[in-house]
Amino acid sequence: MNNDYSYIDENLKKIRYNINEAVAKYRRPDEKIRLMAVTKTVAPEAVNYAVSKGIDLLGENRVQEYQSKRDFYDKSAEVHIIGHLQTNKVKYIINSVSMIQSVDSLRLAKEIDRLARENNRIMNVLCEINIGREESKSGVMPEEAFEFAESLGEFQNIKVCGLMAVPPAENSEKFLCEMQNLYIDISEKKSDNISMDILSVGMTGDYVNAIKYGSTLVRIGSGLFGARIYK
Ligand SMILES: *Cc1c(COP(=O)(O)O)cnc(C)c1O
């Protein structure tokens, strides 16, 4: 490896410092925030470098890009799908990821359930919520979230573990707060079918605030690997 990845070291130090500060300020001292490295457009060598520095969770947006890179990845990190997933692509990832965070339709869930059963496993999922009600984004509407999560929970080979969202960049604090309220509301319903253990919100621009509003998992791309030229 000839590349100089010291910038990843520096970014990682800064991110961990900020996460610790945010926990100290806003959360109970025993609360742990999971840090995901979002790998879109990033070379596998750079991803593996981050894994060698302690990253144990990777986030993948596009199935095709993931397929072209996964053989080169250090296998010690877990992988979650975080991008919009087409039903016909589930078969390519069912055995190599530990969670699908971006589940937003029953049609998709049905296929995940079918393939999970065929492969003799349970797939962990999060319900993706379109908290900003943006046309350009996927996710179910906040008022549909509980009913949707309950329906997902009825699939035998799916385990509902929490909620995920990509809040609008504008006015993000308001949406982070709404996500936290939704997460708490659903947790308090104590449904047998669903667990609310993971609230996956927070990216490079808003992860400190996301931790303030209860996030348990933050998904960092550009803040770790540098600005993306496209996408
Ligand atoms: C790209 C992406 C991220 C990371 O975004 P950054 O702003 O680069 O940290 C997080 N979550 C999802 C769903 C993404 O597509």
mmCIF file of C-alpha atoms in Angstrom, residues 128-138 142 165-179 201-203 205-206 209 219:
data_model
loop_
_atom_site.group_PDB
_atom_site.id
_atom_site.type_symbol
_atom_site.label_atom_id
_atom_site.label_comp_id
_atom_site.label_asym_id
_atom_site.label_seq_id
_atom_site.Cartn_x
_atom_site.Cartn_y
_atom_site.Cartn_z
ATOM 1 C CA GLU A 128 -36.508 4.204 6.668
ATOM 2 C CA ILE A 129 -38.554 7.303 7.457
ATOM 3 C CA ASN A 130 -38.945 10.253 5.103
ATOM 4 C CA ILE A 131 -38.883 12.662 8.006
ATOM 5 C CA GLY A 132 -38.652 15.781 5.824
ATOM 6 C CA ARG A 133 -41.445 14.569 3.516
ATOM 7 C CA GLU A 134 -39.181 15.203 0.531
ATOM 8 C CA GLU A 135 -40.249 13.910 -2.848
ATOM 9 C CA SER A 136 -36.678 13.169 -3.795
ATOM 10 C CA LYS A 137 -36.139 10.863 -0.822
ATOM 11 C CA SER A 138 -37.267 7.381 0.028
ATOM 12 C CA PRO A 142 -43.712 9.548 9.833
ATOM 13 C CA ALA A 165 -33.565 8.634 8.219
ATOM 14 C CA VAL A 166 -31.722 11.108 6.046
ATOM 15 C CA PRO A 167 -33.127 14.423 7.312
ATOM 16 C CA PRO A 168 -33.074 17.509 5.084
ATOM 17 C CA ALA A 169 -29.890 19.575 5.413
ATOM 18 C CA GLU A 170 -31.960 22.733 5.843
ATOM 19 C CA ASN A 171 -33.485 23.126 9.278
ATOM 20 C CA SER A 172 -32.046 19.765 10.250
ATOM 21 C CA GLU A 173 -32.416 20.252 14.001
ATOM 22 C CA LYS A 174 -36.200 20.336 13.759
ATOM 23 C CA PHE A 175 -36.216 17.061 11.812
ATOM 24 C CA LEU A 176 -33.698 15.389 14.140
ATOM 25 C CA CYS A 177 -36.003 16.279 16.999
ATOM 26 C CA GLU A 178 -39.033 14.877 15.160
ATOM 27 C CA MET A 179 -37.141 11.638 14.492
ATOM 28 C CA VAL A 201 -29.512 9.397 11.889
ATOM 29 C CA GLY A 202 -26.528 11.714 11.589
ATOM 30 C CA MET A 203 -24.100 12.202 8.725
ATOM 31 C CA GLY A 205 -22.999 17.639 8.516
ATOM 32 C CA ASP A 206 -25.215 16.860 11.480
ATOM 33 C CA ASN A 209 -26.762 17.294 16.678
ATOM 34 C CA ARG A 219 -23.159 7.299 9.169
#
